[in-house]
Amino acid sequence: MTDAPMTNPPQAEQGIHNVIIIGSGPAGLTAAIYSARANLAPLVIEGEPSSTSDQPGGQLMLTTDVENYPGFPDGVMGPELMIKFREQAQRFGAEMLTDKVTRVDLSGPPHGVWVGDPEAPKPTYRAWAVIVSTGAQSLMLGLEAEERLIGHGLSTCATCDGFFFRDQHIAVVGGGDSAMEEATFLTRFASKVTVIHRRDELRASKIMQDRAFANDRIEFLWNNVVTDIQGEEKLTGVEVQNTATGETSVLDVTGLFIAIGHRPNTDLFEGQLKRKENGYLVTEPDSSHTEVEGVFACGDVQDDFYRQAVTAAGSGCMAAIDAERWLESAGHG
Ligand code: NAP
């Protein structure tokens, strides 16, 4: 794209937006930057701060140092990076709505998008093109105590909560890159971090493993699963069971961080967009097109393989270009 000066955005036809972008992680905001610079005046429905699944900014808001995003040789904090993405989208005229999409009707184009009451007879917004970038969220263990103790010693976000565990012994469950990243970060605060993993080898990449193994504040509890989280008003211990011997024991920790993977935020599209068995949206190969005309998907909601901020941003760019070309060929934008 060139740096041509902006002209006035086209008037929306009968109140129909050119593009609505659902979600505001790296994918959604990159789609916003590109579609705003293509003069499409996108509306970005960015999620709401109270919800962990669709909070504005996506998963990077729960991250600490991002060392692998190109352009930041000294690294950047996840939330800071997302603020920059958002400012860049706004600079070119993307409209940001801090709200949660409650329903979609993708039987168009034009397609309907509801915020607020999903039973309302008419959609709150309509758009010729919809870009879905709702991302993914943390998986939980499925234990009863999780709901009671989340925010009271139990966390899915080391960035948000690590500070509260200064000089304490805490645990991280999981054996992937997320678990290694969280455990390593948490040693900035905790006196000791025990990684509880259900197998005897990690899934994490070698560099992340090596970093964790080299950290003398991290110890590993292999072949163990968490069977209970103890404490009424705050977490006081974690019950684990050895998968080989069946023996249970209690880890005397004051914090537990869950880092066992993610689930795509695709419930909203059930029955309307094709999903894979694991829930991720299906897009055409090497493109962001879904099988529904005028609907595009990008970022973690359709990527169960790379799942990186930079690949999400790249696919957001693809979605904006795909949407722009589709709008033009369909005679809309
Ligand atoms: P992941 O790679 O799917 O790893 C999940 C881990 O949790 C696995 O070790 C798994 O055990 C364990 N697990 C899953 N369900 C469990 C359960 N119910 N009870 C106990 N343990 C359970 O997920 P992730 O670590 O979130 O990473 C996701 C993707 O993001 C990966 O592609 C990763 O490379 C990437 N990532 C990259 C970075 C980075 O480069 N800075 C940071 C974070 C994530 P098993 O091994 O036994 O299956």
Tab-separated table of C-alpha atoms and ligand atoms in Angstrom:
chain	number	residue	atom	x	y	z
A	1	MET	CA	0.000	0.000	0.000
A	2	THR	CA	1.145	3.548	-0.671
A	3	ASP	CA	1.034	6.414	1.767
A	4	ALA	CA	-1.558	8.328	-0.271
A	5	PRO	CA	-3.443	10.947	1.762
A	6	MET	CA	-6.878	9.967	3.092
A	7	THR	CA	-9.965	11.170	1.260
A	8	ASN	CA	-13.420	11.222	2.858
A	9	PRO	CA	-14.737	7.760	3.628
A	10	PRO	CA	-17.635	6.588	1.445
A	11	GLN	CA	-21.077	7.119	2.950
A	12	ALA	CA	-22.512	3.952	4.400
A	13	GLU	CA	-25.373	2.760	2.197
A	14	GLN	CA	-28.695	3.069	4.099
A	15	GLY	CA	-26.909	2.868	7.401
A	16	ILE	CA	-25.072	-0.259	6.322
A	17	HIS	CA	-21.405	-0.258	7.274
A	18	ASN	CA	-18.833	-1.354	4.755
A	19	VAL	CA	-17.010	-3.486	7.294
A	20	ILE	CA	-17.621	-4.519	10.873
A	21	ILE	CA	-14.656	-6.089	12.651
A	22	ILE	CA	-15.502	-8.224	15.659
A	23	GLY	CA	-12.571	-8.411	18.084
A	24	SER	CA	-9.562	-6.211	18.760
A	25	GLY	CA	-6.464	-8.352	19.194
A	26	PRO	CA	-3.564	-8.142	16.723
A	27	ALA	CA	-5.719	-9.626	13.939
A	28	GLY	CA	-8.742	-7.359	14.376
A	29	LEU	CA	-6.733	-4.186	14.816
A	30	THR	CA	-4.485	-4.927	11.840
A	31	ALA	CA	-7.643	-5.515	9.779
A	32	ALA	CA	-8.859	-2.156	11.130
A	33	ILE	CA	-5.640	-0.346	10.152
A	34	TYR	CA	-5.725	-1.740	6.620
A	35	SER	CA	-9.442	-1.268	6.020
A	36	ALA	CA	-9.368	2.244	7.488
A	37	ARG	CA	-6.469	3.157	5.199
A	38	ALA	CA	-8.477	1.686	2.300
A	39	ASN	CA	-11.098	4.303	3.161
A	40	LEU	CA	-13.707	1.784	4.322
A	41	ALA	CA	-14.423	3.465	7.698
A	42	PRO	CA	-14.542	0.163	9.632
A	43	LEU	CA	-16.486	-0.233	12.852
A	44	VAL	CA	-14.492	-2.295	15.351
A	45	ILE	CA	-16.556	-3.920	18.099
A	46	GLU	CA	-13.693	-4.481	20.480
A	47	GLY	CA	-15.221	-6.439	23.376
A	48	GLU	CA	-15.651	-5.242	26.923
A	49	PRO	CA	-13.194	-5.108	29.829
A	50	SER	CA	-15.343	-7.189	32.188
A	51	SER	CA	-15.160	-10.298	30.061
A	52	THR	CA	-12.048	-12.509	29.919
A	53	SER	CA	-13.086	-14.077	26.626
A	54	ASP	CA	-13.510	-10.949	24.557
A	55	GLN	CA	-11.782	-8.165	26.387
A	56	PRO	CA	-10.371	-5.395	24.207
A	57	GLY	CA	-6.874	-6.129	22.985
A	58	GLY	CA	-7.137	-9.902	23.220
A	59	GLN	CA	-4.625	-12.277	24.740
A	60	LEU	CA	-1.646	-9.926	24.553
A	61	MET	CA	-3.336	-7.877	27.265
A	62	LEU	CA	-2.554	-10.821	29.554
A	63	THR	CA	1.061	-11.110	28.446
A	64	THR	CA	4.281	-9.620	29.768
A	65	ASP	CA	7.342	-9.160	27.599
A	66	VAL	CA	6.855	-9.846	23.930
A	67	GLU	CA	10.308	-10.500	22.530
A	68	ASN	CA	9.421	-11.902	19.138
A	69	TYR	CA	7.270	-9.166	17.643
A	70	PRO	CA	9.345	-7.658	14.822
A	71	GLY	CA	10.260	-4.013	15.191
A	72	PHE	CA	10.902	-4.116	18.934
A	73	PRO	CA	14.529	-5.191	19.390
A	74	ASP	CA	14.327	-4.669	23.150
A	75	GLY	CA	10.912	-6.325	23.459
A	76	VAL	CA	7.622	-4.659	24.317
A	77	MET	CA	4.953	-5.307	26.930
A	78	GLY	CA	1.841	-6.969	25.455
A	79	PRO	CA	-0.647	-4.294	26.645
A	80	GLU	CA	1.618	-1.498	25.397
A	81	LEU	CA	1.804	-3.130	21.970
A	82	MET	CA	-1.976	-3.391	21.773
A	83	ILE	CA	-2.434	0.257	22.747
A	84	LYS	CA	-0.161	1.163	19.833
A	85	PHE	CA	-2.181	-1.045	17.430
A	86	ARG	CA	-5.392	0.640	18.597
A	87	GLU	CA	-4.024	4.162	18.265
A	88	GLN	CA	-2.781	3.364	14.784
A	89	ALA	CA	-6.226	2.094	13.713
A	90	GLN	CA	-7.915	5.179	15.177
A	91	ARG	CA	-5.463	7.479	13.444
A	92	PHE	CA	-6.859	6.333	10.092
A	93	GLY	CA	-10.487	6.652	11.138
A	94	ALA	CA	-11.452	3.225	12.506
A	95	GLU	CA	-14.408	3.624	14.852
A	96	MET	CA	-14.008	1.706	18.117
A	97	LEU	CA	-17.027	0.448	20.051
A	98	THR	CA	-16.286	-0.962	23.521
A	99	ASP	CA	-19.041	-3.538	23.702
A	100	LYS	CA	-19.698	-7.195	23.258
A	101	VAL	CA	-21.379	-8.774	20.239
A	102	THR	CA	-24.264	-10.895	21.520
A	103	ARG	CA	-25.616	-12.290	18.262
A	104	VAL	CA	-24.914	-12.321	14.546
A	105	ASP	CA	-27.058	-13.059	11.523
A	106	LEU	CA	-24.788	-14.015	8.664
A	107	SER	CA	-27.571	-14.792	6.186
A	108	GLY	CA	-26.754	-11.628	4.184
A	109	PRO	CA	-24.963	-9.728	2.845
A	110	PRO	CA	-25.764	-7.383	4.395
A	111	HIS	CA	-25.091	-9.203	7.661
A	112	GLY	CA	-26.549	-8.296	11.044
A	113	VAL	CA	-24.649	-7.754	14.307
A	114	TRP	CA	-26.272	-7.302	17.707
A	115	VAL	CA	-24.798	-5.717	20.820
A	116	GLY	CA	-26.886	-5.667	24.000
A	117	ASP	CA	-30.177	-7.620	23.925
A	118	PRO	CA	-29.715	-10.602	21.576
A	119	GLU	CA	-33.512	-11.014	21.398
A	120	ALA	CA	-33.977	-7.571	19.860
A	121	PRO	CA	-35.858	-8.084	16.584
A	122	LYS	CA	-33.458	-6.018	14.512
A	123	PRO	CA	-29.657	-6.059	14.537
A	124	THR	CA	-27.928	-3.095	16.127
A	125	TYR	CA	-25.618	-2.795	13.130
A	126	ARG	CA	-25.529	-4.092	9.593
A	127	ALA	CA	-22.520	-4.450	7.329
A	128	TRP	CA	-21.740	-5.771	3.884
A	129	ALA	CA	-18.564	-7.386	5.146
A	130	VAL	CA	-17.865	-8.859	8.576
A	131	ILE	CA	-14.354	-9.694	9.717
A	132	VAL	CA	-14.322	-12.186	12.586
A	133	SER	CA	-11.293	-11.838	14.847
A	134	THR	CA	-12.643	-12.974	18.203
A	135	GLY	CA	-9.483	-14.866	19.182
A	136	ALA	CA	-9.169	-17.607	21.753
A	137	GLN	CA	-9.194	-17.874	25.549
A	138	SER	CA	-7.509	-19.816	28.322
A	139	LEU	CA	-8.645	-23.354	29.076
A	140	MET	CA	-9.456	-24.216	32.697
A	141	LEU	CA	-9.045	-27.514	34.543
A	142	GLY	CA	-12.765	-27.972	35.138
A	143	LEU	CA	-12.507	-28.191	38.936
A	144	GLU	CA	-15.348	-26.903	41.093
A	145	ALA	CA	-13.057	-24.662	43.146
A	146	GLU	CA	-11.887	-22.721	40.087
A	147	GLU	CA	-14.878	-20.418	40.013
A	148	ARG	CA	-14.600	-19.692	43.735
A	149	LEU	CA	-10.862	-19.070	43.788
A	150	ILE	CA	-10.226	-17.298	40.494
A	151	GLY	CA	-8.766	-13.949	41.484
A	152	HIS	CA	-8.146	-15.258	45.005
A	153	GLY	CA	-4.898	-17.085	44.441
A	154	LEU	CA	-5.955	-18.779	41.207
A	155	SER	CA	-5.062	-17.032	37.971
A	156	THR	CA	-4.641	-17.462	34.232
A	157	CYS	CA	-2.566	-14.333	33.891
A	158	ALA	CA	0.911	-13.962	35.335
A	159	THR	CA	1.187	-10.396	34.059
A	160	CYS	CA	-1.922	-9.320	35.894
A	161	ASP	CA	-1.377	-11.192	39.130
A	162	GLY	CA	2.301	-12.130	39.513
A	163	PHE	CA	2.973	-9.059	41.594
A	164	PHE	CA	0.676	-10.322	44.355
A	165	PHE	CA	2.843	-13.370	45.004
A	166	ARG	CA	6.062	-11.695	46.070
A	167	ASP	CA	8.299	-14.101	48.034
A	168	GLN	CA	5.685	-16.850	47.966
A	169	HIS	CA	5.750	-20.432	46.714
A	170	ILE	CA	3.365	-20.803	43.792
A	171	ALA	CA	2.580	-23.385	41.112
A	172	VAL	CA	1.938	-23.370	37.383
A	173	VAL	CA	0.058	-26.175	35.670
A	174	GLY	CA	0.897	-27.117	32.068
A	175	GLY	CA	3.861	-28.189	29.974
A	176	GLY	CA	3.653	-25.939	26.894
A	177	ASP	CA	5.213	-22.605	25.961
A	178	SER	CA	2.585	-20.712	27.957
A	179	ALA	CA	3.416	-22.630	31.131
A	180	MET	CA	7.167	-22.078	30.679
A	181	GLU	CA	6.648	-18.407	29.928
A	182	GLU	CA	4.418	-17.922	32.975
A	183	ALA	CA	6.720	-19.885	35.281
A	184	THR	CA	9.779	-17.956	34.128
A	185	PHE	CA	8.029	-14.617	34.505
A	186	LEU	CA	6.674	-15.519	37.932
A	187	THR	CA	10.181	-16.098	39.297
A	188	ARG	CA	10.542	-12.309	39.211
A	189	PHE	CA	8.222	-12.293	42.209
A	190	ALA	CA	7.856	-15.741	43.744
A	191	SER	CA	10.442	-17.413	45.951
A	192	LYS	CA	9.746	-20.728	44.206
A	193	VAL	CA	7.606	-21.853	41.255
A	194	THR	CA	6.586	-25.493	40.902
A	195	VAL	CA	5.513	-26.543	37.413
A	196	ILE	CA	2.959	-29.339	37.620
A	197	HIS	CA	2.877	-31.370	34.423
A	198	ARG	CA	0.858	-34.470	33.645
A	199	ARG	CA	3.638	-36.168	31.688
A	200	ASP	CA	7.388	-36.551	32.093
A	201	GLU	CA	8.343	-34.404	29.133
A	202	LEU	CA	7.388	-30.907	28.123
A	203	ARG	CA	5.514	-29.830	25.024
A	204	ALA	CA	7.201	-26.409	25.104
A	205	SER	CA	9.753	-25.313	22.497
A	206	LYS	CA	13.376	-26.088	23.312
A	207	ILE	CA	14.369	-22.490	23.968
A	208	MET	CA	11.538	-22.021	26.481
A	209	GLN	CA	12.351	-25.357	28.142
A	210	ASP	CA	16.022	-24.478	28.432
A	211	ARG	CA	15.176	-21.122	29.964
A	212	ALA	CA	12.927	-22.757	32.550
A	213	PHE	CA	15.396	-25.588	33.335
A	214	ALA	CA	18.171	-23.037	33.852
A	215	ASN	CA	16.104	-21.047	36.334
A	216	ASP	CA	16.914	-22.262	39.842
A	217	ARG	CA	13.653	-20.922	41.235
A	218	ILE	CA	11.645	-23.310	39.038
A	219	GLU	CA	11.138	-26.942	39.984
A	220	PHE	CA	9.156	-29.576	38.137
A	221	LEU	CA	6.588	-31.999	39.442
A	222	TRP	CA	6.324	-34.586	36.671
A	223	ASN	CA	3.482	-37.041	36.047
A	224	ASN	CA	1.071	-35.202	38.287
A	225	VAL	CA	-2.408	-33.799	37.728
A	226	VAL	CA	-4.232	-31.236	39.845
A	227	THR	CA	-7.210	-32.941	41.499
A	228	ASP	CA	-8.352	-30.179	43.833
A	229	ILE	CA	-7.633	-26.587	44.705
A	230	GLN	CA	-7.925	-25.918	48.407
A	231	GLY	CA	-9.119	-22.834	50.268
A	232	GLU	CA	-12.447	-21.154	50.900
A	233	GLU	CA	-11.810	-17.454	50.437
A	234	LYS	CA	-8.273	-17.727	49.182
A	235	LEU	CA	-6.126	-20.490	47.810
A	236	THR	CA	-4.224	-22.361	50.500
A	237	GLY	CA	-2.939	-25.431	48.675
A	238	VAL	CA	-3.174	-27.626	45.599
A	239	GLU	CA	-3.948	-31.334	45.716
A	240	VAL	CA	-2.106	-33.331	43.088
A	241	GLN	CA	-2.187	-36.970	42.072
A	242	ASN	CA	0.675	-38.950	40.641
A	243	THR	CA	-0.540	-40.516	37.384
A	244	ALA	CA	1.773	-43.509	37.779
A	245	THR	CA	1.210	-44.434	41.435
A	246	GLY	CA	-2.224	-42.876	42.081
A	247	GLU	CA	-0.786	-41.313	45.212
A	248	THR	CA	-2.190	-37.915	46.208
A	249	SER	CA	-0.351	-35.151	48.015
A	250	VAL	CA	-0.865	-31.483	48.796
A	251	LEU	CA	1.448	-28.757	47.524
A	252	ASP	CA	1.776	-26.015	50.066
A	253	VAL	CA	1.380	-23.070	47.667
A	254	THR	CA	-0.512	-19.783	47.878
A	255	GLY	CA	-1.019	-19.355	44.150
A	256	LEU	CA	-1.808	-21.477	41.096
A	257	PHE	CA	-1.505	-20.287	37.518
A	258	ILE	CA	-3.320	-22.313	34.880
A	259	ALA	CA	-1.525	-22.445	31.524
A	260	ILE	CA	-2.943	-25.459	29.701
A	261	GLY	CA	-3.927	-23.992	26.352
A	262	HIS	CA	-6.720	-22.126	24.726
A	263	ARG	CA	-10.158	-22.392	23.210
A	264	PRO	CA	-11.339	-20.341	20.222
A	265	ASN	CA	-14.172	-17.858	20.813
A	266	THR	CA	-16.560	-19.208	18.204
A	267	ASP	CA	-19.807	-19.912	20.121
A	268	LEU	CA	-21.334	-16.813	18.579
A	269	PHE	CA	-21.060	-18.339	15.112
A	270	GLU	CA	-22.433	-21.807	15.858
A	271	GLY	CA	-24.567	-23.067	13.004
A	272	GLN	CA	-23.576	-20.119	10.800
A	273	LEU	CA	-19.877	-20.591	10.135
A	274	LYS	CA	-18.119	-23.888	9.532
A	275	ARG	CA	-15.918	-24.954	12.463
A	276	LYS	CA	-13.285	-27.652	12.814
A	277	GLU	CA	-13.716	-30.408	15.386
A	278	ASN	CA	-11.667	-28.350	17.884
A	279	GLY	CA	-13.962	-25.350	17.390
A	280	TYR	CA	-11.655	-23.188	15.261
A	281	LEU	CA	-13.260	-21.505	12.235
A	282	VAL	CA	-12.588	-22.873	8.783
A	283	THR	CA	-11.227	-20.512	6.125
A	284	GLU	CA	-10.325	-21.253	2.527
A	285	PRO	CA	-6.655	-22.244	2.070
A	286	ASP	CA	-4.302	-19.239	1.923
A	287	SER	CA	-7.160	-16.804	2.393
A	288	SER	CA	-9.433	-15.362	5.054
A	289	HIS	CA	-12.670	-16.163	3.203
A	290	THR	CA	-15.155	-18.273	5.133
A	291	GLU	CA	-17.753	-20.195	3.146
A	292	VAL	CA	-20.244	-17.352	3.799
A	293	GLU	CA	-20.172	-14.497	1.304
A	294	GLY	CA	-18.840	-11.302	2.835
A	295	VAL	CA	-17.595	-12.981	6.028
A	296	PHE	CA	-13.871	-13.250	6.688
A	297	ALA	CA	-11.968	-14.726	9.626
A	298	CYS	CA	-8.463	-13.998	10.871
A	299	GLY	CA	-6.185	-14.499	13.861
A	300	ASP	CA	-6.411	-17.148	16.556
A	301	VAL	CA	-10.102	-17.799	15.966
A	302	GLN	CA	-9.106	-19.658	12.779
A	303	ASP	CA	-5.489	-20.568	13.579
A	304	ASP	CA	-4.868	-23.608	15.741
A	305	PHE	CA	-1.326	-24.025	14.495
A	306	TYR	CA	0.836	-20.881	14.547
A	307	ARG	CA	-1.094	-18.838	17.154
A	308	GLN	CA	1.403	-15.983	17.258
A	309	ALA	CA	0.709	-12.274	17.496
A	310	VAL	CA	2.615	-11.643	14.295
A	311	THR	CA	0.781	-14.346	12.339
A	312	ALA	CA	-2.513	-13.037	13.712
A	313	ALA	CA	-1.583	-9.541	12.558
A	314	GLY	CA	-0.594	-10.907	9.133
A	315	SER	CA	-3.890	-12.702	8.759
A	316	GLY	CA	-5.720	-9.513	9.827
A	317	CYS	CA	-4.056	-7.771	6.914
A	318	MET	CA	-5.180	-10.589	4.605
A	319	ALA	CA	-8.767	-10.285	5.860
A	320	ALA	CA	-8.850	-6.531	5.249
A	321	ILE	CA	-7.516	-6.951	1.710
A	322	ASP	CA	-9.887	-9.858	1.012
A	323	ALA	CA	-12.823	-7.820	2.329
A	324	GLU	CA	-11.792	-4.731	0.339
A	325	ARG	CA	-11.553	-6.726	-2.915
A	326	TRP	CA	-14.804	-8.515	-2.223
A	327	LEU	CA	-16.617	-5.227	-1.495
A	328	GLU	CA	-15.315	-3.801	-4.737
A	329	SER	CA	-16.243	-6.828	-6.812
A	330	ALA	CA	-19.688	-6.996	-5.206
A	331	GLY	CA	-20.200	-3.277	-5.912
A	332	HIS	CA	-20.445	-2.205	-2.251
A	333	GLY	CA	-17.560	-0.228	-0.633
B	1	NAP	P1	-0.236	-26.023	24.425
B	1	NAP	O1	0.986	-25.946	23.581
B	1	NAP	O2	-1.445	-26.675	23.879
B	1	NAP	O3	0.184	-26.737	25.789
B	1	NAP	C1	-0.774	-27.028	26.758
B	1	NAP	C2	-0.099	-27.796	27.887
B	1	NAP	O4	-1.046	-28.001	28.934
B	1	NAP	C3	0.413	-29.154	27.453
B	1	NAP	O5	1.641	-29.422	28.062
B	1	NAP	C4	-0.690	-30.097	27.951
B	1	NAP	O6	-0.191	-31.351	28.351
B	1	NAP	C5	-1.178	-29.387	29.199
B	1	NAP	N1	-2.609	-29.664	29.454
B	1	NAP	C6	-3.654	-29.537	28.600
B	1	NAP	N2	-4.814	-29.828	29.216
B	1	NAP	C7	-4.493	-30.167	30.480
B	1	NAP	C8	-5.252	-30.570	31.602
B	1	NAP	N3	-6.595	-30.666	31.556
B	1	NAP	N4	-4.581	-30.845	32.750
B	1	NAP	C9	-3.236	-30.708	32.809
B	1	NAP	N5	-2.468	-30.325	31.780
B	1	NAP	C10	-3.089	-30.057	30.628
B	1	NAP	O7	-0.731	-24.563	24.869
B	1	NAP	P2	0.119	-23.266	25.187
B	1	NAP	O8	1.278	-23.545	26.009
B	1	NAP	O9	-0.904	-22.286	25.641
B	1	NAP	O10	0.652	-22.796	23.758
B	1	NAP	C11	-0.263	-22.607	22.680
B	1	NAP	C12	0.493	-22.114	21.443
B	1	NAP	O11	0.995	-20.785	21.649
B	1	NAP	C13	1.683	-22.969	21.109
B	1	NAP	O12	1.780	-23.064	19.724
B	1	NAP	C14	2.846	-22.199	21.661
B	1	NAP	O13	4.052	-22.460	20.989
B	1	NAP	C15	2.408	-20.757	21.478
B	1	NAP	N6	3.014	-19.882	22.520
B	1	NAP	C16	4.211	-19.283	22.224
B	1	NAP	C17	4.817	-18.477	23.152
B	1	NAP	C18	6.114	-17.792	22.809
B	1	NAP	O14	6.744	-18.176	21.851
B	1	NAP	N7	6.538	-16.764	23.539
B	1	NAP	C19	4.246	-18.289	24.409
B	1	NAP	C20	3.046	-18.932	24.698
B	1	NAP	C21	2.445	-19.737	23.724
B	1	NAP	P3	0.381	-32.413	27.261
B	1	NAP	O15	1.715	-31.888	26.872
B	1	NAP	O16	0.432	-33.661	28.030
B	1	NAP	O17	-0.622	-32.410	26.136
